[in-house]
mmCIF file of N, CA and C in Angstrom:
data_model
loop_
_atom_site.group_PDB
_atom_site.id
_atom_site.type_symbol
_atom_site.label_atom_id
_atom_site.label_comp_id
_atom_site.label_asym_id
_atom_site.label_seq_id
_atom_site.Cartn_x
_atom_site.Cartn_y
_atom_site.Cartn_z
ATOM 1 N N UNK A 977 0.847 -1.173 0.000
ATOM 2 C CA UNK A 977 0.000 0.000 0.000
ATOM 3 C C UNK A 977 0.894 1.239 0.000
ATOM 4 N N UNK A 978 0.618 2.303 -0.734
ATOM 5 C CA UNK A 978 1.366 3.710 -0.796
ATOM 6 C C UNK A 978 0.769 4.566 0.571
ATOM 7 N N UNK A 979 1.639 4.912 1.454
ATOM 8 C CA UNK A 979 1.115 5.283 2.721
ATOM 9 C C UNK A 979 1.782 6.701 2.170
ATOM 10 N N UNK A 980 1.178 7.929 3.013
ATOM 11 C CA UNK A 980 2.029 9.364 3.405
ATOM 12 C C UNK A 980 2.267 9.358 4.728
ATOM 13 N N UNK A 981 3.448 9.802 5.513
ATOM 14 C CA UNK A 981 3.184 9.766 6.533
ATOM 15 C C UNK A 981 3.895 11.369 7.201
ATOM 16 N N UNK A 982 3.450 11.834 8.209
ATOM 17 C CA UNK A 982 4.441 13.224 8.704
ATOM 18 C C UNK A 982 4.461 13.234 10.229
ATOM 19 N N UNK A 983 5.331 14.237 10.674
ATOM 20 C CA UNK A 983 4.942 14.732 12.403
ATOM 21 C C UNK A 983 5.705 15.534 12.179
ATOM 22 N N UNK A 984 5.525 15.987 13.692
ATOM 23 C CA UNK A 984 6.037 17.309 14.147
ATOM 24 C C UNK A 984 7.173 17.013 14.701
ATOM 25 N N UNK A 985 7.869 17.874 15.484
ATOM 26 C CA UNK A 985 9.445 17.388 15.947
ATOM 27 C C UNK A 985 9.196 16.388 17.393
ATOM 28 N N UNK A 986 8.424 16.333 17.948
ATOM 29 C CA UNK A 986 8.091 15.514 19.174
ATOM 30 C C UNK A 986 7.741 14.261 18.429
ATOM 31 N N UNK A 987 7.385 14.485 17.371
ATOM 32 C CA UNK A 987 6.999 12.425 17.002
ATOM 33 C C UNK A 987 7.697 12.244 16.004
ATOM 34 N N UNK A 988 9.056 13.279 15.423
ATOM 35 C CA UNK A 988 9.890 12.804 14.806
ATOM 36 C C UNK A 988 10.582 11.167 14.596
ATOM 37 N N UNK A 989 11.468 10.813 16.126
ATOM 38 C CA UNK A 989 11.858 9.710 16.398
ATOM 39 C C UNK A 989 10.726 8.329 15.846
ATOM 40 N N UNK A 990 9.369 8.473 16.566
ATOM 41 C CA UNK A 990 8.495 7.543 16.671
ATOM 42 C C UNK A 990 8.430 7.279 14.946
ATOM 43 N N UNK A 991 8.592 8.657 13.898
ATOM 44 C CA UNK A 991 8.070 8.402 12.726
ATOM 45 C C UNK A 991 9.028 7.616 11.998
ATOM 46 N N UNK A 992 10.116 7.683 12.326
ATOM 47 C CA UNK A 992 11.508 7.486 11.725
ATOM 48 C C UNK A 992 11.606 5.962 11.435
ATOM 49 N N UNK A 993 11.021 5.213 12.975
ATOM 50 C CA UNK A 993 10.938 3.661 12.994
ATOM 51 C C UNK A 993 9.615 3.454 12.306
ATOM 52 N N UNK A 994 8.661 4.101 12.239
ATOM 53 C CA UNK A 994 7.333 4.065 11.367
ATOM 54 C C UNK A 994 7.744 4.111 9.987
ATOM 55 N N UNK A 995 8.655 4.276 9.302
ATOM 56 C CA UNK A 995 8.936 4.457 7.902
ATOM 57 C C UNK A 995 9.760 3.314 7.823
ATOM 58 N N UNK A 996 10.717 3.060 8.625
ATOM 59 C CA UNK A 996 11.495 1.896 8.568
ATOM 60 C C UNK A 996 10.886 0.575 9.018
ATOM 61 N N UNK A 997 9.588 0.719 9.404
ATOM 62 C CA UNK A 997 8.749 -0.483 9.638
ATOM 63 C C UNK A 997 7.784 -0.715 8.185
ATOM 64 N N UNK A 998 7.680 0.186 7.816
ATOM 65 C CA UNK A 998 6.408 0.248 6.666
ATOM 66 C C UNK A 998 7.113 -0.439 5.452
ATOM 67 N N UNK A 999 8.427 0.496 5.470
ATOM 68 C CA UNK A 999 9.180 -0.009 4.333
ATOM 69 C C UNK A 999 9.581 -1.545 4.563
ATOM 70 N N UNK A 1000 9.932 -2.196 4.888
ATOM 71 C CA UNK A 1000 10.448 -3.321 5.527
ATOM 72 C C UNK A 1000 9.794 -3.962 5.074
ATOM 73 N N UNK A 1001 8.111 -3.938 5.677
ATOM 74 C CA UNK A 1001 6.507 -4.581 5.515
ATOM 75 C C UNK A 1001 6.309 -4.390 3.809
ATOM 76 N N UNK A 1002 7.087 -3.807 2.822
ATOM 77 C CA UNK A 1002 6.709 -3.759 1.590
ATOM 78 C C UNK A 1002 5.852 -2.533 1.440
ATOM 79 N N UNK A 1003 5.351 -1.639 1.910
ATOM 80 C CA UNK A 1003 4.527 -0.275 1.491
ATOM 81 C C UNK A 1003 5.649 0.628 1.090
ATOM 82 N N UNK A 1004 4.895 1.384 0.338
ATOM 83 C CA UNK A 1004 5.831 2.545 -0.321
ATOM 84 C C UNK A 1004 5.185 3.400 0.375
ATOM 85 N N UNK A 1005 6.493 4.717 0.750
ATOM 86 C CA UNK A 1005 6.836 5.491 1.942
ATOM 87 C C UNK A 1005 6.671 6.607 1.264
ATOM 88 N N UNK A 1006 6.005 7.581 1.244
ATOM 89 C CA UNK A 1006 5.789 9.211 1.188
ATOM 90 C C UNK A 1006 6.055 9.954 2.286
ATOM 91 N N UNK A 1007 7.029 9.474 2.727
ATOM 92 C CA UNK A 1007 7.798 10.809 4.322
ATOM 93 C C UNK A 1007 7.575 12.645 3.948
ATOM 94 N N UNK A 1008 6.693 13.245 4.496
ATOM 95 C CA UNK A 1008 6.230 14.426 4.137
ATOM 96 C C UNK A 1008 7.087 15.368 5.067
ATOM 97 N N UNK A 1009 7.939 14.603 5.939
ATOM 98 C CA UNK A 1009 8.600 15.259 7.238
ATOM 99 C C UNK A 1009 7.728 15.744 8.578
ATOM 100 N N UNK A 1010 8.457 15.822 9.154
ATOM 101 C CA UNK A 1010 10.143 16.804 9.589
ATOM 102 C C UNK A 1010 10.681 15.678 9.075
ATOM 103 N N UNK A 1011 12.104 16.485 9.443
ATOM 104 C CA UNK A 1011 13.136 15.573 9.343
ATOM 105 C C UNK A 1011 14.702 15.801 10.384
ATOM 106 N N UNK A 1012 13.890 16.170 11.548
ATOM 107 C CA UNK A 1012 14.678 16.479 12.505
ATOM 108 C C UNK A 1012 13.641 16.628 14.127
ATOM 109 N N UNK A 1013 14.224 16.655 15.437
ATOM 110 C CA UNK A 1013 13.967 17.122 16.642
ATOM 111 C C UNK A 1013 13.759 18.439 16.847
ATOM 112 N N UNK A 1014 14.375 19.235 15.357
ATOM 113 C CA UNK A 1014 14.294 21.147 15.739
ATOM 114 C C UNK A 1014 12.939 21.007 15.799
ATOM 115 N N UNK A 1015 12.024 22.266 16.618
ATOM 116 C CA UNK A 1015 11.044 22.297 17.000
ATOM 117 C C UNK A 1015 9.929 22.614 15.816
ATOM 118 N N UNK A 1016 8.955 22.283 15.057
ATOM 119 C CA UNK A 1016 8.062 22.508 14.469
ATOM 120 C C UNK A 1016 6.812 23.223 14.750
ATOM 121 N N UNK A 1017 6.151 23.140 13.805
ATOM 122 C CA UNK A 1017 4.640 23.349 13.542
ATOM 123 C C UNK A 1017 3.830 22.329 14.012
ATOM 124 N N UNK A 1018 2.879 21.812 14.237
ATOM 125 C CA UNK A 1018 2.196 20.872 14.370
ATOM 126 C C UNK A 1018 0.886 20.675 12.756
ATOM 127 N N UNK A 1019 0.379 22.164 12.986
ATOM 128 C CA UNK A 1019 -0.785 22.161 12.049
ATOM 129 C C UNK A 1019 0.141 21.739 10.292
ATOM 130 N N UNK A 1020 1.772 22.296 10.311
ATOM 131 C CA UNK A 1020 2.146 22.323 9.061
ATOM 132 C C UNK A 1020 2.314 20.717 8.956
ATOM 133 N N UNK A 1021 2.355 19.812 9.266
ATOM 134 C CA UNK A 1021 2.362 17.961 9.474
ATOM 135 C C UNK A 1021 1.056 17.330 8.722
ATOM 136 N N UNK A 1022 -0.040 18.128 10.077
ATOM 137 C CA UNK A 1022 -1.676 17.262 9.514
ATOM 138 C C UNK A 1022 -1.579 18.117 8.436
ATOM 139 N N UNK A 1023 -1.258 19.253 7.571
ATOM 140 C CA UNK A 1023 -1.717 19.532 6.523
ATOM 141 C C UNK A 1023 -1.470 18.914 5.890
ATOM 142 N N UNK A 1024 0.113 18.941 5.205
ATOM 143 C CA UNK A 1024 1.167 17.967 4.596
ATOM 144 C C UNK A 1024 0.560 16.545 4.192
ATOM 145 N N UNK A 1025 0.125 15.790 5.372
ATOM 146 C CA UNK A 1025 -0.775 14.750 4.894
ATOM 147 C C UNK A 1025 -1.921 14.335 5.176
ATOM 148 N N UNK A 1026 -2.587 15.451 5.425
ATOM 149 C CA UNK A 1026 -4.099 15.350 5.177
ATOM 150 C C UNK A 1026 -4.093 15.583 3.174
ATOM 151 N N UNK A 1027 -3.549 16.847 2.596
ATOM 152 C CA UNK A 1027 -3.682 16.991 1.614
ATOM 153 C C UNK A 1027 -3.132 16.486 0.584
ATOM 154 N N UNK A 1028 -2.236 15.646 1.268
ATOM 155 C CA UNK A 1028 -1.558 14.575 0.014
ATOM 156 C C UNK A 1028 -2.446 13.483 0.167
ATOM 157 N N UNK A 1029 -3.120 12.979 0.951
ATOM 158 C CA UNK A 1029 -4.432 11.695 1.016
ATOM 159 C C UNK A 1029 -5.640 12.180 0.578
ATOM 160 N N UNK A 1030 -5.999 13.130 0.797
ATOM 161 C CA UNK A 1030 -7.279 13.710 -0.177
ATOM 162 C C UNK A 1030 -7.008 14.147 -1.745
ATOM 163 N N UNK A 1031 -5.579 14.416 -2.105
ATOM 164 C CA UNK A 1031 -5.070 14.246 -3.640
ATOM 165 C C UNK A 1031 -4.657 12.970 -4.004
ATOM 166 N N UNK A 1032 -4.325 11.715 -3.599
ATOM 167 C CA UNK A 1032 -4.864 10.510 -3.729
ATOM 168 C C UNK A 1032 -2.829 10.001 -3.822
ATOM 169 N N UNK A 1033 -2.153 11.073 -3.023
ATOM 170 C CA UNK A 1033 -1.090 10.947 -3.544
ATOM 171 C C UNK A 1033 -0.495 9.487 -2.541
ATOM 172 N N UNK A 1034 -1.166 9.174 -1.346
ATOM 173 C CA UNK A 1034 -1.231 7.917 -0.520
ATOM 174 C C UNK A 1034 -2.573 7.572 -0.579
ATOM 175 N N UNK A 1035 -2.863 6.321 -0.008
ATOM 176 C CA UNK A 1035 -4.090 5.435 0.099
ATOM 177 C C UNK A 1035 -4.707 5.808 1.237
ATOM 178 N N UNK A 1036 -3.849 5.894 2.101
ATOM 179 C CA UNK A 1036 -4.145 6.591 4.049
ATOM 180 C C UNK A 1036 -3.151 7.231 4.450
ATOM 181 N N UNK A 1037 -3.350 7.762 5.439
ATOM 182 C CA UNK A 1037 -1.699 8.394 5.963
ATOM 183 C C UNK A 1037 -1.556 8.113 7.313
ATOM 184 N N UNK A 1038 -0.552 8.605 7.967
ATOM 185 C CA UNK A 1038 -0.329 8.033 9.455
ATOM 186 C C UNK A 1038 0.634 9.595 9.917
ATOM 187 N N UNK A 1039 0.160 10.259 10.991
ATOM 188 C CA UNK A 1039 0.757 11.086 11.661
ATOM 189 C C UNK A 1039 0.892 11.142 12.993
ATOM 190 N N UNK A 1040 2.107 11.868 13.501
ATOM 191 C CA UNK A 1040 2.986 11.535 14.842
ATOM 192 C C UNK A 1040 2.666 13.192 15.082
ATOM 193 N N UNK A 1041 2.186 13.050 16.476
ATOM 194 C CA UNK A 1041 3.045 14.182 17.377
ATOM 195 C C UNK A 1041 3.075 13.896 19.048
ATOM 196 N N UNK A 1042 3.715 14.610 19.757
ATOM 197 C CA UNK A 1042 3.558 13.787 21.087
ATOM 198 C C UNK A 1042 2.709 13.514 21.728
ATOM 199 N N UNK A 1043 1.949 14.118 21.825
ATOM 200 C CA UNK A 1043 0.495 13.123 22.446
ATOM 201 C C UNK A 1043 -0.419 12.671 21.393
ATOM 202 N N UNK A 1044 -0.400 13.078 19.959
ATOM 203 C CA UNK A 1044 -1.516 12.903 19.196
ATOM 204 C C UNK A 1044 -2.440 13.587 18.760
ATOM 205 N N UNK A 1045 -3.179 14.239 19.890
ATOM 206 C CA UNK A 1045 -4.833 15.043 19.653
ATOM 207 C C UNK A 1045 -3.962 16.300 18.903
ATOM 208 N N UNK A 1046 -3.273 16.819 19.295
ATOM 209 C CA UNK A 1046 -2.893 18.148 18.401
ATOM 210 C C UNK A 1046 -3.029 17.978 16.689
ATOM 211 N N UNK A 1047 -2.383 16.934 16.153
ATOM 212 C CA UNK A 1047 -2.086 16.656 14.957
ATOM 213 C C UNK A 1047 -3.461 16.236 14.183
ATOM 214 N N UNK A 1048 -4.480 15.331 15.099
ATOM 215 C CA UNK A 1048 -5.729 14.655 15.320
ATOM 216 C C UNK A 1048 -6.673 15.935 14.767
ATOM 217 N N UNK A 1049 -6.828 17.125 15.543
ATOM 218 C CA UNK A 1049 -7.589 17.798 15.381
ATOM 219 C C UNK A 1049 -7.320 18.605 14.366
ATOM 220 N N UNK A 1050 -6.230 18.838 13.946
ATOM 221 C CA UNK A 1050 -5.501 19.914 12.772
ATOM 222 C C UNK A 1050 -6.031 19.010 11.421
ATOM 223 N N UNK A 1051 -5.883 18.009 11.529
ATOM 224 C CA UNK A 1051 -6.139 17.200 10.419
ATOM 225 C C UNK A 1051 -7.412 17.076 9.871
ATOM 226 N N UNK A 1052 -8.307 16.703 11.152
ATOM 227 C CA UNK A 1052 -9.943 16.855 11.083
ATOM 228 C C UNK A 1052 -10.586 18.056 10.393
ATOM 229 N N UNK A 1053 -9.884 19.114 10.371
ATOM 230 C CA UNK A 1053 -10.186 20.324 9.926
ATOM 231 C C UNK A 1053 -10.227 20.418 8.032
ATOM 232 N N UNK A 1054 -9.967 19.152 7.604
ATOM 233 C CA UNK A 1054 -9.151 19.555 6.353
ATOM 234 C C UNK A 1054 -10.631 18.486 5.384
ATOM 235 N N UNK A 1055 -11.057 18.715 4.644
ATOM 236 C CA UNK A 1055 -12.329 18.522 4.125
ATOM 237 C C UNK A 1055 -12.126 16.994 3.460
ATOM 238 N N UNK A 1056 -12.422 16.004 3.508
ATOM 239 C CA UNK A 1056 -11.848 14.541 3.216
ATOM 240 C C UNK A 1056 -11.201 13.929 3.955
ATOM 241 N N UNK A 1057 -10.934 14.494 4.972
ATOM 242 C CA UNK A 1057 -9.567 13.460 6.521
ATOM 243 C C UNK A 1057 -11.185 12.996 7.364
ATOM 244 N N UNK A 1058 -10.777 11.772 7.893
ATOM 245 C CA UNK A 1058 -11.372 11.282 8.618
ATOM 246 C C UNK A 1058 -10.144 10.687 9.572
ATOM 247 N N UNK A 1059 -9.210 11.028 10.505
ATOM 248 C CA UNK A 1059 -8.439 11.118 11.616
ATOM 249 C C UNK A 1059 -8.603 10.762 12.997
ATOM 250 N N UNK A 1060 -8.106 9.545 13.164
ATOM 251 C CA UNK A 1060 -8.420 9.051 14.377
ATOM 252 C C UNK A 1060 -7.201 8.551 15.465
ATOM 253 N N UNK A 1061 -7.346 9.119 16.766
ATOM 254 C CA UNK A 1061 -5.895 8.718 17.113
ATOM 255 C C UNK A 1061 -6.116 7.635 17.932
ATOM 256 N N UNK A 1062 -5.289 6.707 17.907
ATOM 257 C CA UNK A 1062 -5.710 5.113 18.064
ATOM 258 C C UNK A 1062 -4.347 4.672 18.596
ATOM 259 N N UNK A 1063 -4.362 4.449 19.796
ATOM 260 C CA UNK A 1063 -3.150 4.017 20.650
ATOM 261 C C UNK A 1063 -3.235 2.179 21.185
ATOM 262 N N UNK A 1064 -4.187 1.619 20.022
ATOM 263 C CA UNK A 1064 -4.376 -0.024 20.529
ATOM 264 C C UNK A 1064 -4.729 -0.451 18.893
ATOM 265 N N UNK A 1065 -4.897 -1.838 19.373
ATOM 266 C CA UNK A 1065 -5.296 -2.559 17.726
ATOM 267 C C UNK A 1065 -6.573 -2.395 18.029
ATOM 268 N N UNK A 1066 -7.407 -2.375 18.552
ATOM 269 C CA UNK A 1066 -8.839 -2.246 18.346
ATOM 270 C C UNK A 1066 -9.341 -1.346 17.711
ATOM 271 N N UNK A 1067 -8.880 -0.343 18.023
ATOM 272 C CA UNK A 1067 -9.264 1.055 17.938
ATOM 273 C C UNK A 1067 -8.885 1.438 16.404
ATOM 274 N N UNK A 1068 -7.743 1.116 16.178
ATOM 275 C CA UNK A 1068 -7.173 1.079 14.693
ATOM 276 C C UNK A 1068 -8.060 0.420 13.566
ATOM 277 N N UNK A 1069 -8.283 -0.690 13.646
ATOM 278 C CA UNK A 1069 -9.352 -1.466 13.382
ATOM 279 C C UNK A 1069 -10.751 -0.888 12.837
ATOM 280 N N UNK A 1070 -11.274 -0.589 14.139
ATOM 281 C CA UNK A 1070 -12.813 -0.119 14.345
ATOM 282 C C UNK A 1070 -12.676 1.037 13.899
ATOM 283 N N UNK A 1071 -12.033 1.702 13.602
ATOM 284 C CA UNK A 1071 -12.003 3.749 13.084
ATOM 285 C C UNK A 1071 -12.180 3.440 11.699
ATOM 286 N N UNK A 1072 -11.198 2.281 11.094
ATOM 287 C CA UNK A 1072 -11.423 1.906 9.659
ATOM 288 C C UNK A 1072 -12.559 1.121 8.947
ATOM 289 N N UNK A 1073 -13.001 0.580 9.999
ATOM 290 C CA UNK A 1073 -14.005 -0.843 9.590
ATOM 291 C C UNK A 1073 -16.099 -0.093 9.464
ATOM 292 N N UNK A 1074 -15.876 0.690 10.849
ATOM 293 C CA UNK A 1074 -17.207 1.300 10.710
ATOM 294 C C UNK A 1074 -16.964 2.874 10.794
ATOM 295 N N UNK A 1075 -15.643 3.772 11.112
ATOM 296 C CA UNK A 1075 -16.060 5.268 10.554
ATOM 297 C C UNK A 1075 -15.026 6.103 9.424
ATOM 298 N N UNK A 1076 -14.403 4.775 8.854
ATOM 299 C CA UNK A 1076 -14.041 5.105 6.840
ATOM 300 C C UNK A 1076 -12.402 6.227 7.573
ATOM 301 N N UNK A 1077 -12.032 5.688 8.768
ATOM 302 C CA UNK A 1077 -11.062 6.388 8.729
ATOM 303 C C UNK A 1077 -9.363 6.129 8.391
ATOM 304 N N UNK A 1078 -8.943 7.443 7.493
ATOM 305 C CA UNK A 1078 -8.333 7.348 6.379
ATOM 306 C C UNK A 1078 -6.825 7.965 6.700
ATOM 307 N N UNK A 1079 -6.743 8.674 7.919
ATOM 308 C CA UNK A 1079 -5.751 8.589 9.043
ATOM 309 C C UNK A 1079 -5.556 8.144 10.257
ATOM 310 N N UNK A 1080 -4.380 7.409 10.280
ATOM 311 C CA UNK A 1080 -3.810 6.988 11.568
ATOM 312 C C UNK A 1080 -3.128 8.185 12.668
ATOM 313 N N UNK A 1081 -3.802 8.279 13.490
ATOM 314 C CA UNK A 1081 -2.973 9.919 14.491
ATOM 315 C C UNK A 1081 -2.450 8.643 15.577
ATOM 316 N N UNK A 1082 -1.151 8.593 16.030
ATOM 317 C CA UNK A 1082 -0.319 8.145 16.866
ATOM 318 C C UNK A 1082 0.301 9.352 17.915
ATOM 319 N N UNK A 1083 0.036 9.232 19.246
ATOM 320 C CA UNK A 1083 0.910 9.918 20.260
ATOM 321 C C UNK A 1083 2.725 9.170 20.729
ATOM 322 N N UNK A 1084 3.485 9.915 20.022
ATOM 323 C CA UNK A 1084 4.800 9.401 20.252
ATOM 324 C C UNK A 1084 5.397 9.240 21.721
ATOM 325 N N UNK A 1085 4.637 9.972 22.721
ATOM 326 C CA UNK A 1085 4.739 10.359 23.909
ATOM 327 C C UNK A 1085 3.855 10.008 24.665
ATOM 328 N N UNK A 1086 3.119 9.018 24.169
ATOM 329 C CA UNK A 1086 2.612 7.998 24.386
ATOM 330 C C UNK A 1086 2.293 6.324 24.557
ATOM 331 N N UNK A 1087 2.718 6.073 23.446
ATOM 332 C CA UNK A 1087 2.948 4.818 23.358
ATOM 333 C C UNK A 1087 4.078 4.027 22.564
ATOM 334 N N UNK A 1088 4.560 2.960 23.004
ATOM 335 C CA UNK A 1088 6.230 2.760 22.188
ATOM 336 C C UNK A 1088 5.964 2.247 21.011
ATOM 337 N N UNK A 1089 7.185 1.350 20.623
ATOM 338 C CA UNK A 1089 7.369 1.482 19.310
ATOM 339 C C UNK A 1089 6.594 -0.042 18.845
ATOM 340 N N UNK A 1090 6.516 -0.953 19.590
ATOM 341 C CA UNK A 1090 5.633 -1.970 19.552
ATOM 342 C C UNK A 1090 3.942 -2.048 19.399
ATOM 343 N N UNK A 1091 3.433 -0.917 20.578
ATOM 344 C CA UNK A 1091 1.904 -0.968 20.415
ATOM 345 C C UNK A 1091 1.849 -0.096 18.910
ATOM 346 N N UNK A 1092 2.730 0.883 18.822
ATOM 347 C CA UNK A 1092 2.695 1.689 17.272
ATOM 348 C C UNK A 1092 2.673 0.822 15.906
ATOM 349 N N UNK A 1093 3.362 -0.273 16.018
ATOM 350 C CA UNK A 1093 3.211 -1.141 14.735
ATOM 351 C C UNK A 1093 1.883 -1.917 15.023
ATOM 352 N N UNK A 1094 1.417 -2.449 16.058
ATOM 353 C CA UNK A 1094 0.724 -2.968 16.341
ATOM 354 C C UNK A 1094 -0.918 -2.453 15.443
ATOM 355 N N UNK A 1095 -0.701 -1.286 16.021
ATOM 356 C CA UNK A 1095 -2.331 0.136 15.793
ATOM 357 C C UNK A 1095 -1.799 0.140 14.237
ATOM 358 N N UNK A 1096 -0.348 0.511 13.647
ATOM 359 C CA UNK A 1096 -0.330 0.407 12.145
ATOM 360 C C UNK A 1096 -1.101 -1.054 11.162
ATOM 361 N N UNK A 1097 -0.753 -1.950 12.145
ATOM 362 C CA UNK A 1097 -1.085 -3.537 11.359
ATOM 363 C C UNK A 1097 -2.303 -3.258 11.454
ATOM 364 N N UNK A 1098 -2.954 -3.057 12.206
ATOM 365 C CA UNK A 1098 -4.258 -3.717 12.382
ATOM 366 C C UNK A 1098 -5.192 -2.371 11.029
ATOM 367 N N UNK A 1099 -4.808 -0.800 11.513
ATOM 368 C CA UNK A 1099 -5.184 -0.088 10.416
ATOM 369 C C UNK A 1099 -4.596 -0.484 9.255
ATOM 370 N N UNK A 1100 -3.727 -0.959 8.552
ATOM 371 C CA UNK A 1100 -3.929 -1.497 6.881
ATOM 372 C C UNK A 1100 -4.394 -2.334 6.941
ATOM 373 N N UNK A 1101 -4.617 -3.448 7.652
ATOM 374 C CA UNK A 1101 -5.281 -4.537 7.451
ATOM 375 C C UNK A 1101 -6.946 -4.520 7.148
ATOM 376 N N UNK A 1102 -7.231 -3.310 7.422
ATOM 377 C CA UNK A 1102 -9.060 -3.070 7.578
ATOM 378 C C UNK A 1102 -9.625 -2.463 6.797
ATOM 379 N N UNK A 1103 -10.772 -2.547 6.459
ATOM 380 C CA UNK A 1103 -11.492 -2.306 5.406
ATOM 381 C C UNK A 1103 -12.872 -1.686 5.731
ATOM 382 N N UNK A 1104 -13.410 -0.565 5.202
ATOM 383 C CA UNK A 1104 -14.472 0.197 5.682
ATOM 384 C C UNK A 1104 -15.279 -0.955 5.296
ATOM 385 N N UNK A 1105 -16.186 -1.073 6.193
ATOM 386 C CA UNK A 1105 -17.380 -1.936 6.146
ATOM 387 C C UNK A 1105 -18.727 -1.942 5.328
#
């Protein structure tokens, strides 16, 4: 699957192993950035790939910032994101299966790098219902 993915400088790290997990798994990687810890934007991230997934330039996207809801709500704002921040496989799952959602929002400062692939597997694996 062609994923986009971005964050801000707090979910930099988390995204870094998120690209090197995706790639690995066979998806092709659209890294929209950062590309560093210097301090960012938050809203300039969910734009980045909210509007490359509503131009069809990924299938879904997946965004990092340290807790999540910041990036979550910036994204929601953008006319075609359906953005859900999902810190378990269930939740990943169920956002895709019954409410068509088309971003993954991850809190880096939240949860490690295990439950993060975890919430990634289970969101590509699912299918709006």
């Amino acid at each position: 699957m062609k994923l986009v993915i971005g964050s801000d400088h707090a979910g930099y790290l988390l995204k870094e192993d998120v690209r090197a997990y995706l790639t690995a798994e066979g998806h092709e990687v659209v890294d929209l950035g950062v590309h560093s810890t210097v301090p960012s934007d938050y809203p300039d991230a969910a734009l980045a790939v909210g509007e490359a997934v509503v131009a069809g330039v990924g299938e879904r996207g997946i965004l990092i910032c340290g807790s999540g809801v910041r990036v979550c709500v910036a994204a929601n704002k953008i006319p075609g994101i359906r953005a859900c921040m999902c810190h378990d496989h269930y939740s990943a799952h169920q956002g895709v299966e019954h409410d068509q959602m088309n971003v993954l929002v991850l809190g880096a400062r939240v949860i490690g790098v295990e439950t993060a692939h975890d919430a990634i597997e289970s969101f590509l694996g699912a299918h709006f219902i």
